[in-house]
Tab-separated table of N, CA and C in Angstrom:
chain	number	residue	atom	x	y	z
A	1	GLU	N	0.036	33.993	-12.888
A	1	GLU	CA	-1.451	34.304	-11.561
A	1	GLU	C	-1.254	32.810	-10.736
A	2	MET	N	-1.652	33.807	-9.757
A	2	MET	CA	-1.542	32.858	-8.123
A	2	MET	C	-2.923	31.770	-8.314
A	3	THR	N	-3.580	30.627	-7.874
A	3	THR	CA	-4.646	30.506	-7.940
A	3	THR	C	-4.811	30.487	-6.323
A	4	PRO	N	-6.539	31.496	-6.229
A	4	PRO	CA	-6.449	30.922	-4.186
A	4	PRO	C	-6.010	30.270	-3.264
A	5	ALA	N	-6.407	28.517	-4.229
A	5	ALA	CA	-5.776	27.805	-3.290
A	5	ALA	C	-4.456	27.607	-3.465
A	6	PHE	N	-2.876	27.931	-4.450
A	6	PHE	CA	-1.942	27.662	-4.210
A	6	PHE	C	-1.493	29.165	-3.108
A	7	ALA	N	-2.188	29.964	-3.237
A	7	ALA	CA	-1.414	31.410	-2.420
A	7	ALA	C	-1.819	30.419	-0.900
A	8	ALA	N	-3.398	30.118	-0.380
A	8	ALA	CA	-3.266	29.061	1.139
A	8	ALA	C	-2.387	28.410	1.132
A	9	ASP	N	-2.030	27.742	0.450
A	9	ASP	CA	-0.906	26.529	0.732
A	9	ASP	C	0.609	27.201	1.038
A	10	ASP	N	0.622	28.368	0.125
A	10	ASP	CA	2.209	29.110	0.369
A	10	ASP	C	2.125	29.702	1.844
A	11	ALA	N	1.268	30.282	2.136
A	11	ALA	CA	0.959	31.177	3.425
A	11	ALA	C	0.983	29.695	4.502
A	12	CYS	N	1.108	28.494	4.161
A	12	CYS	CA	1.220	27.446	5.433
A	12	CYS	C	2.869	27.043	5.468
A	13	ALA	N	3.284	27.070	4.326
A	13	ALA	CA	4.420	26.639	4.257
A	13	ALA	C	5.450	26.527	5.621
A	14	SER	N	5.616	27.929	6.541
A	14	SER	CA	6.196	28.399	7.549
A	14	SER	C	5.884	26.894	8.548
A	15	VAL	N	4.467	27.206	8.843
A	15	VAL	CA	3.985	25.837	9.460
A	15	VAL	C	4.254	24.860	9.184
A	16	ARG	N	3.815	24.228	7.935
A	16	ARG	CA	3.996	22.915	7.595
A	16	ARG	C	5.789	22.691	7.643
A	17	ALA	N	6.314	23.332	7.665
A	17	ALA	CA	7.903	23.042	8.128
A	17	ALA	C	8.091	23.252	9.291
A	18	MET	N	7.616	23.466	10.065
A	18	MET	CA	7.737	23.026	11.662
A	18	MET	C	6.739	22.153	11.794
A	19	THR	N	6.223	21.613	11.283
A	19	THR	CA	5.140	20.661	11.697
A	19	THR	C	6.015	19.512	11.316
A	20	ASP	N	6.830	19.601	9.985
A	20	ASP	CA	7.594	18.345	9.566
A	20	ASP	C	8.928	18.066	10.562
A	21	LYS	N	9.449	19.265	11.149
A	21	LYS	CA	10.201	19.034	12.346
A	21	LYS	C	10.145	18.360	13.470
A	22	PHE	N	8.910	18.976	13.703
A	22	PHE	CA	8.230	18.941	14.970
A	22	PHE	C	8.375	17.199	15.124
A	23	ASN	N	7.750	16.697	14.076
A	23	ASN	CA	7.393	14.997	13.920
A	23	ASN	C	8.669	14.473	14.191
A	24	ALA	N	10.091	15.134	13.682
A	24	ALA	CA	10.884	14.093	13.013
A	24	ALA	C	11.788	14.296	14.340
A	25	THR	N	11.585	15.006	15.225
A	25	THR	CA	12.210	15.353	16.670
A	25	THR	C	12.172	14.253	17.471
A	26	PRO	N	12.760	13.630	18.098
A	26	PRO	CA	12.617	12.157	18.558
A	26	PRO	C	12.426	12.561	20.186
A	27	ARG	N	12.722	13.891	20.716
A	27	ARG	CA	12.688	14.162	22.370
A	27	ARG	C	11.922	15.532	22.727
A	28	ILE	N	10.976	15.920	22.742
A	28	ILE	CA	10.128	16.716	22.917
A	28	ILE	C	9.549	16.585	24.760
A	29	ARG	N	9.534	18.278	25.152
A	29	ARG	CA	8.636	18.104	26.344
A	29	ARG	C	7.657	19.741	26.473
A	30	LEU	N	6.438	18.842	26.122
A	30	LEU	CA	5.321	20.235	26.452
A	30	LEU	C	5.155	20.208	27.861
A	31	VAL	N	4.818	21.444	28.259
A	31	VAL	CA	4.762	21.752	29.427
A	31	VAL	C	3.567	22.644	29.508
A	32	GLY	N	2.575	22.506	30.300
A	32	GLY	CA	1.348	23.413	29.834
A	32	GLY	C	0.058	23.511	30.797
A	33	THR	N	-0.373	24.016	30.956
A	33	THR	CA	-1.941	24.448	31.607
A	33	THR	C	-3.386	24.977	30.992
A	34	ASN	N	-4.015	24.077	31.281
A	34	ASN	CA	-5.534	23.396	30.621
A	34	ASN	C	-6.596	24.700	31.370
A	35	SER	N	-6.498	26.099	30.547
A	35	SER	CA	-6.896	26.726	31.564
A	35	SER	C	-8.425	26.994	31.830
A	36	LEU	N	-9.369	25.874	31.397
A	36	LEU	CA	-10.683	25.221	31.311
A	36	LEU	C	-10.916	24.737	32.742
A	37	GLU	N	-9.504	23.931	32.892
A	37	GLU	CA	-9.949	23.093	34.214
A	37	GLU	C	-9.038	23.150	34.859
A	38	ALA	N	-8.152	24.417	34.729
A	38	ALA	CA	-6.690	24.866	36.128
A	38	ALA	C	-6.002	23.290	35.950
A	39	ILE	N	-5.749	22.566	34.910
A	39	ILE	CA	-4.983	21.641	35.159
A	39	ILE	C	-3.590	21.649	34.334
A	40	HIS	N	-2.439	21.443	35.462
A	40	HIS	CA	-0.921	21.341	34.905
A	40	HIS	C	-0.435	20.076	33.990
A	41	PHE	N	-0.554	19.877	33.006
A	41	PHE	CA	0.479	19.105	32.488
A	41	PHE	C	1.922	18.857	32.298
A	42	THR	N	2.216	17.556	31.833
A	42	THR	CA	3.275	17.805	30.874
A	42	THR	C	2.861	16.286	29.921
A	43	THR	N	3.589	16.798	28.727
A	43	THR	CA	3.047	15.536	27.755
A	43	THR	C	4.811	15.647	27.334
A	44	LEU	N	5.582	14.250	27.383
A	44	LEU	CA	6.718	13.733	26.465
A	44	LEU	C	6.694	13.132	25.307
A	45	TYR	N	7.736	13.503	24.453
A	45	TYR	CA	7.491	12.957	23.530
A	45	TYR	C	8.882	12.120	23.339
A	46	VAL	N	8.817	10.910	23.560
A	46	VAL	CA	10.097	9.702	23.225
A	46	VAL	C	10.409	8.726	22.501
A	47	ASP	N	10.723	9.280	21.637
A	47	ASP	CA	10.729	8.492	20.135
A	47	ASP	C	8.901	7.952	19.637
A	48	THR	N	8.756	6.789	19.272
A	48	THR	CA	7.598	6.908	18.710
A	48	THR	C	6.462	6.578	19.696
A	49	LYS	N	6.877	6.895	21.298
A	49	LYS	CA	5.999	7.021	22.156
A	49	LYS	C	5.541	8.139	22.745
A	50	GLN	N	4.245	8.501	23.302
A	50	GLN	CA	3.858	9.846	24.135
A	50	GLN	C	3.065	9.504	25.191
A	51	TRP	N	4.078	10.042	26.332
A	51	TRP	CA	3.248	10.274	27.517
A	51	TRP	C	2.888	11.352	28.065
A	52	TRP	N	2.183	10.983	29.209
A	52	TRP	CA	1.265	12.403	29.658
A	52	TRP	C	0.857	12.159	30.748
A	53	HIS	N	0.627	13.200	31.692
A	53	HIS	CA	0.331	12.998	33.319
A	53	HIS	C	-0.422	14.441	33.448
A	54	GLY	N	-1.414	14.757	34.165
A	54	GLY	CA	-1.931	16.105	34.847
A	54	GLY	C	-1.681	15.860	35.792
A	55	ASP	N	-1.035	17.432	36.447
A	55	ASP	CA	-0.733	17.475	38.079
A	55	ASP	C	-0.094	16.213	38.769
A	56	SER	N	-0.551	15.694	39.573
A	56	SER	CA	0.664	14.656	40.420
A	56	SER	C	-0.280	13.402	39.821
A	57	LYS	N	-1.111	13.130	38.972
A	57	LYS	CA	-1.655	12.020	38.639
A	57	LYS	C	-0.376	10.788	37.711
A	58	PRO	N	-0.867	9.838	37.799
A	58	PRO	CA	0.056	8.732	37.054
A	58	PRO	C	0.239	9.270	35.780
A	59	TRP	N	1.377	8.431	35.449
A	59	TRP	CA	2.036	8.739	33.489
A	59	TRP	C	0.890	7.800	33.244
A	60	HIS	N	0.851	7.776	31.533
A	60	HIS	CA	-0.479	7.492	30.638
A	60	HIS	C	0.536	7.598	29.438
A	61	VAL	N	0.798	6.249	28.899
A	61	VAL	CA	1.757	6.424	27.870
A	61	VAL	C	0.640	5.699	26.645
A	62	GLU	N	0.914	6.385	25.131
A	62	GLU	CA	-0.018	5.967	24.025
A	62	GLU	C	1.258	6.010	22.826
A	63	PRO	N	1.147	5.327	21.751
A	63	PRO	CA	2.031	5.796	20.512
A	63	PRO	C	1.891	7.093	20.265
A	64	ARG	N	2.771	7.490	19.718
A	64	ARG	CA	3.042	9.084	19.343
A	64	ARG	C	2.321	9.471	18.386
A	65	GLN	N	1.658	10.484	18.507
A	65	GLN	CA	0.674	11.065	17.342
A	65	GLN	C	1.281	12.023	16.678
A	66	TYR	N	1.422	11.655	15.273
A	66	TYR	CA	2.480	12.676	14.741
A	66	TYR	C	1.298	13.875	13.720
A	67	SER	N	1.241	15.155	13.944
A	67	SER	CA	0.517	15.964	12.893
A	67	SER	C	0.505	16.010	11.608
A	68	LYS	N	-0.917	15.518	11.114
A	68	LYS	CA	-0.701	15.875	9.537
A	68	LYS	C	-0.631	17.282	9.332
A	69	THR	N	-0.211	17.483	7.670
A	69	THR	CA	0.559	19.218	7.491
A	69	THR	C	-0.247	19.215	6.484
A	70	ASN	N	-1.166	18.064	5.785
A	70	ASN	CA	-2.212	18.804	4.773
A	70	ASN	C	-3.449	19.011	5.425
A	71	ASP	N	-3.784	18.830	6.493
A	71	ASP	CA	-5.002	19.528	6.774
A	71	ASP	C	-4.965	21.192	7.576
A	72	LEU	N	-3.907	21.936	7.016
A	72	LEU	CA	-4.181	23.476	7.850
A	72	LEU	C	-4.504	24.145	6.668
A	73	GLU	N	-5.222	25.350	7.367
A	73	GLU	CA	-6.019	26.031	6.651
A	73	GLU	C	-5.840	27.875	7.394
A	74	ASN	N	-6.052	28.859	7.038
A	74	ASN	CA	-5.804	30.171	7.425
A	74	ASN	C	-4.806	30.174	7.443
A	75	CYS	N	-3.619	29.813	7.821
A	75	CYS	CA	-2.065	30.395	8.131
A	75	CYS	C	-1.958	32.138	8.046
A	76	GLU	N	-1.504	32.307	9.323
A	76	GLU	CA	-1.407	33.951	9.015
A	76	GLU	C	-0.457	34.127	10.287
A	77	HIS	N	0.917	35.410	9.806
A	77	HIS	CA	2.034	35.414	10.641
A	77	HIS	C	1.129	36.689	11.221
A	78	LEU	N	1.726	36.483	12.548
A	78	LEU	CA	1.005	37.522	13.454
A	78	LEU	C	1.893	38.267	13.931
A	79	GLY	N	3.347	38.223	13.115
A	79	GLY	CA	4.703	39.266	14.112
A	79	GLY	C	5.984	38.499	14.777
A	80	SER	N	6.829	38.985	15.319
A	80	SER	CA	7.743	38.436	15.849
A	80	SER	C	8.094	38.828	17.347
A	81	GLU	N	8.437	37.870	17.876
A	81	GLU	CA	8.585	37.850	19.707
A	81	GLU	C	10.113	37.453	20.071
A	82	THR	N	10.421	38.085	20.951
A	82	THR	CA	11.741	37.195	21.635
A	82	THR	C	11.415	36.987	22.788
A	83	ILE	N	11.550	35.714	23.193
A	83	ILE	CA	11.219	35.222	24.217
A	83	ILE	C	12.395	34.522	24.999
A	84	ASP	N	12.545	35.163	26.166
A	84	ASP	CA	13.828	34.550	26.967
A	84	ASP	C	15.210	34.337	25.715
A	85	GLY	N	15.764	35.277	25.136
A	85	GLY	CA	16.298	35.531	24.338
A	85	GLY	C	16.523	34.501	22.829
A	86	VAL	N	15.216	33.882	22.744
A	86	VAL	CA	14.986	33.164	21.402
A	86	VAL	C	13.900	33.926	20.636
A	87	GLN	N	14.831	34.139	19.561
A	87	GLN	CA	13.843	34.996	18.540
A	87	GLN	C	12.840	34.298	17.576
A	88	THR	N	11.722	34.483	18.047
A	88	THR	CA	10.774	33.281	17.216
A	88	THR	C	9.592	34.738	16.218
A	89	GLU	N	9.319	33.748	15.372
A	89	GLU	CA	8.017	34.513	14.530
A	89	GLU	C	6.704	33.665	15.178
A	90	ILE	N	5.439	34.425	14.809
A	90	ILE	CA	4.403	33.883	15.707
A	90	ILE	C	3.101	33.893	14.384
A	91	TRP	N	2.321	32.765	14.483
A	91	TRP	CA	2.225	32.171	13.260
A	91	TRP	C	0.250	31.604	14.139
A	92	SER	N	-0.340	31.645	13.500
A	92	SER	CA	-1.445	31.082	13.680
A	92	SER	C	-2.318	30.569	12.760
A	93	TYR	N	-3.306	29.325	13.134
A	93	TYR	CA	-3.889	28.339	11.659
A	93	TYR	C	-4.694	27.703	12.595
A	94	ASP	N	-5.364	26.533	11.365
A	94	ASP	CA	-6.384	26.277	11.320
A	94	ASP	C	-6.150	24.654	11.411
A	95	HIS	N	-6.664	23.540	12.240
A	95	HIS	CA	-6.029	22.218	11.678
A	95	HIS	C	-7.424	21.416	11.743
A	96	LEU	N	-8.360	21.459	10.610
A	96	LEU	CA	-9.388	20.884	10.396
A	96	LEU	C	-9.572	19.124	10.383
A	97	SER	N	-10.325	18.523	11.452
A	97	SER	CA	-10.860	17.026	11.438
A	97	SER	C	-12.029	16.768	11.255
A	98	TYR	N	-12.449	15.726	11.704
A	98	TYR	CA	-14.079	15.241	11.441
A	98	TYR	C	-14.127	15.998	12.768
A	99	GLN	N	-15.518	16.665	12.370
A	99	GLN	CA	-16.433	17.107	13.860
A	99	GLN	C	-15.376	17.834	14.377
A	100	GLN	N	-14.458	18.519	14.679
A	100	GLN	CA	-13.562	19.167	15.244
A	100	GLN	C	-12.877	20.064	14.221
A	101	VAL	N	-12.401	21.533	15.297
A	101	VAL	CA	-11.150	22.051	14.686
A	101	VAL	C	-10.500	22.748	15.544
A	102	ASP	N	-9.191	22.716	15.133
A	102	ASP	CA	-7.858	22.648	16.177
A	102	ASP	C	-7.438	24.471	16.019
A	103	TYR	N	-7.565	25.170	17.040
A	103	TYR	CA	-7.209	26.546	16.991
A	103	TYR	C	-5.968	26.783	17.246
A	104	TRP	N	-4.759	26.728	16.327
A	104	TRP	CA	-3.560	27.224	17.218
A	104	TRP	C	-2.893	28.246	16.881
A	105	LYS	N	-2.054	29.036	18.182
A	105	LYS	CA	-1.138	29.855	17.678
A	105	LYS	C	0.102	29.505	18.007
A	106	ILE	N	1.237	30.008	17.424
A	106	ILE	CA	2.411	29.021	17.749
A	106	ILE	C	3.194	30.280	17.774
A	107	TRP	N	4.325	29.860	18.801
A	107	TRP	CA	5.681	30.760	18.521
A	107	TRP	C	6.641	29.773	18.082
A	108	ILE	N	7.625	30.000	16.774
A	108	ILE	CA	8.732	29.186	16.256
A	108	ILE	C	9.596	30.000	16.126
A	109	SER	N	10.957	29.068	17.174
A	109	SER	CA	12.193	29.292	16.696
A	109	SER	C	12.390	29.874	15.346
A	110	VAL	N	13.273	30.993	15.390
A	110	VAL	CA	13.864	31.444	14.225
A	110	VAL	C	15.028	30.577	13.882
A	111	ASP	N	15.900	29.789	14.996
A	111	ASP	CA	17.096	29.427	15.003
A	111	ASP	C	16.878	28.278	14.804
A	112	THR	N	15.613	27.107	15.270
A	112	THR	CA	15.535	26.106	15.101
A	112	THR	C	14.411	25.341	14.208
A	113	GLY	N	13.449	26.286	14.195
A	113	GLY	CA	12.408	26.084	13.598
A	113	GLY	C	11.530	25.070	14.247
A	114	LEU	N	11.739	25.193	15.435
A	114	LEU	CA	10.662	24.199	16.567
A	114	LEU	C	9.768	25.223	17.008
A	115	PRO	N	8.865	24.780	17.787
A	115	PRO	CA	7.720	25.676	18.716
A	115	PRO	C	8.728	25.956	19.750
A	116	VAL	N	8.306	27.215	20.064
A	116	VAL	CA	8.478	27.681	21.384
A	116	VAL	C	7.478	27.558	22.875
A	117	LYS	N	6.642	28.327	22.108
A	117	LYS	CA	5.229	27.720	23.136
A	117	LYS	C	3.916	28.161	22.366
A	118	SER	N	2.826	27.504	22.529
A	118	SER	CA	1.452	27.616	21.813
A	118	SER	C	0.564	27.726	22.439
A	119	HIS	N	-0.114	28.188	22.233
A	119	HIS	CA	-1.614	28.199	22.609
A	119	HIS	C	-3.079	27.595	21.721
A	120	PHE	N	-3.516	26.455	22.056
A	120	PHE	CA	-4.752	25.786	21.647
A	120	PHE	C	-5.729	25.920	21.763
A	121	LYS	N	-6.640	25.732	21.181
A	121	LYS	CA	-8.134	25.443	21.188
A	121	LYS	C	-8.780	24.626	20.525
A	122	ARG	N	-9.308	23.277	20.840
A	122	ARG	CA	-9.996	22.722	20.053
A	122	ARG	C	-11.701	22.458	20.394
A	123	VAL	N	-12.194	23.033	19.211
A	123	VAL	CA	-13.886	22.895	19.555
A	123	VAL	C	-14.266	21.747	18.729
A	124	ARG	N	-14.937	20.905	19.556
A	124	ARG	CA	-15.897	19.880	18.825
A	124	ARG	C	-17.837	20.450	19.265
A	125	PRO	N	-18.301	19.454	18.633
A	125	PRO	CA	-19.656	19.569	19.148
A	125	PRO	C	-20.572	19.737	20.775
A	126	LYS	N	-19.587	19.292	21.681
A	126	LYS	CA	-20.153	19.306	23.105
A	126	LYS	C	-19.030	19.842	23.797
A	127	ALA	N	-18.193	19.819	23.090
A	127	ALA	CA	-16.774	19.988	24.263
A	127	ALA	C	-15.780	20.935	23.708
A	128	VAL	N	-14.988	22.063	24.430
A	128	VAL	CA	-13.819	22.738	24.351
A	128	VAL	C	-12.737	22.190	25.274
A	129	ILE	N	-11.637	22.247	24.735
A	129	ILE	CA	-10.030	21.985	25.350
A	129	ILE	C	-9.096	23.062	24.703
A	130	GLU	N	-8.826	23.872	25.970
A	130	GLU	CA	-7.717	25.004	25.603
A	130	GLU	C	-6.834	24.855	26.242
A	131	TRP	N	-5.774	25.253	25.822
A	131	TRP	CA	-4.406	24.950	26.664
A	131	TRP	C	-3.125	26.025	26.178
A	132	ASP	N	-2.368	26.282	27.040
A	132	ASP	CA	-1.141	26.935	26.673
A	132	ASP	C	-0.117	26.267	27.387
A	133	GLY	N	1.441	26.420	26.196
A	133	GLY	CA	2.535	25.563	26.783
A	133	GLY	C	3.199	25.958	26.161
A	134	THR	N	4.433	25.433	26.965
A	134	THR	CA	5.992	25.802	26.569
A	134	THR	C	6.410	24.556	26.394
A	135	TYR	N	7.537	24.168	24.985
A	135	TYR	CA	7.961	23.509	24.734
A	135	TYR	C	9.571	23.540	24.818
A	136	THR	N	10.262	22.004	25.505
A	136	THR	CA	11.664	21.974	25.658
A	136	THR	C	12.377	21.054	24.984
A	137	TYR	N	13.610	20.830	24.654
A	137	TYR	CA	14.328	19.822	23.416
A	137	TYR	C	15.267	19.105	24.083
A	138	GLY	N	15.934	18.016	23.931
A	138	GLY	CA	17.120	17.315	24.357
A	138	GLY	C	17.147	15.900	24.705
A	139	PRO	N	18.599	15.487	25.112
A	139	PRO	CA	18.822	14.002	25.017
A	139	PRO	C	18.122	13.451	26.338
A	140	ASP	N	18.319	14.790	27.372
A	140	ASP	CA	17.572	14.465	28.840
A	140	ASP	C	16.427	13.934	28.857
A	141	ILE	N	15.658	13.996	27.675
A	141	ILE	CA	13.865	13.780	27.787
A	141	ILE	C	13.856	12.472	27.111
A	142	LYS	N	13.552	11.722	28.351
A	142	LYS	CA	13.098	10.525	28.566
A	142	LYS	C	12.285	9.742	28.799
A	143	ASP	N	11.938	8.562	28.881
A	143	ASP	CA	10.367	7.650	29.585
A	143	ASP	C	10.934	7.811	30.936
A	144	PRO	N	9.697	8.340	31.486
A	144	PRO	CA	9.462	8.856	32.650
A	144	PRO	C	9.237	7.447	33.897
A	145	VAL	N	9.053	6.352	33.233
A	145	VAL	CA	8.666	5.169	34.392
A	145	VAL	C	9.050	4.306	33.234
């Protein structure tokens, strides 16, 4: 008989696998729109660096932030959808950390196991961040400056 904790853990297996694969993928481009501030942004993951800029502002660089897989909760499979010919499985999940909760809805490619697009909402005591993004991958993604 399954314990509730084990059952919940099992429900997140696909999301954990995606997160592990994302963390291990050296070159990723995330292009998105911050809906609350109407800012278009680009994030580039290049090996161990993470570049970011909004609209026409200069690039910022920081050490790459890797997602943890042990804080995932409430994983739910919402169905499937084909996006530009790519078959995806849609998942929602929560990521909890100190004084904030991140709510994710993510479209994971059946072929690659990597995200194709996502909707993200972070709720903190005094602030909310919300954005939609699409992901591309490839050797052409490099340090912008």
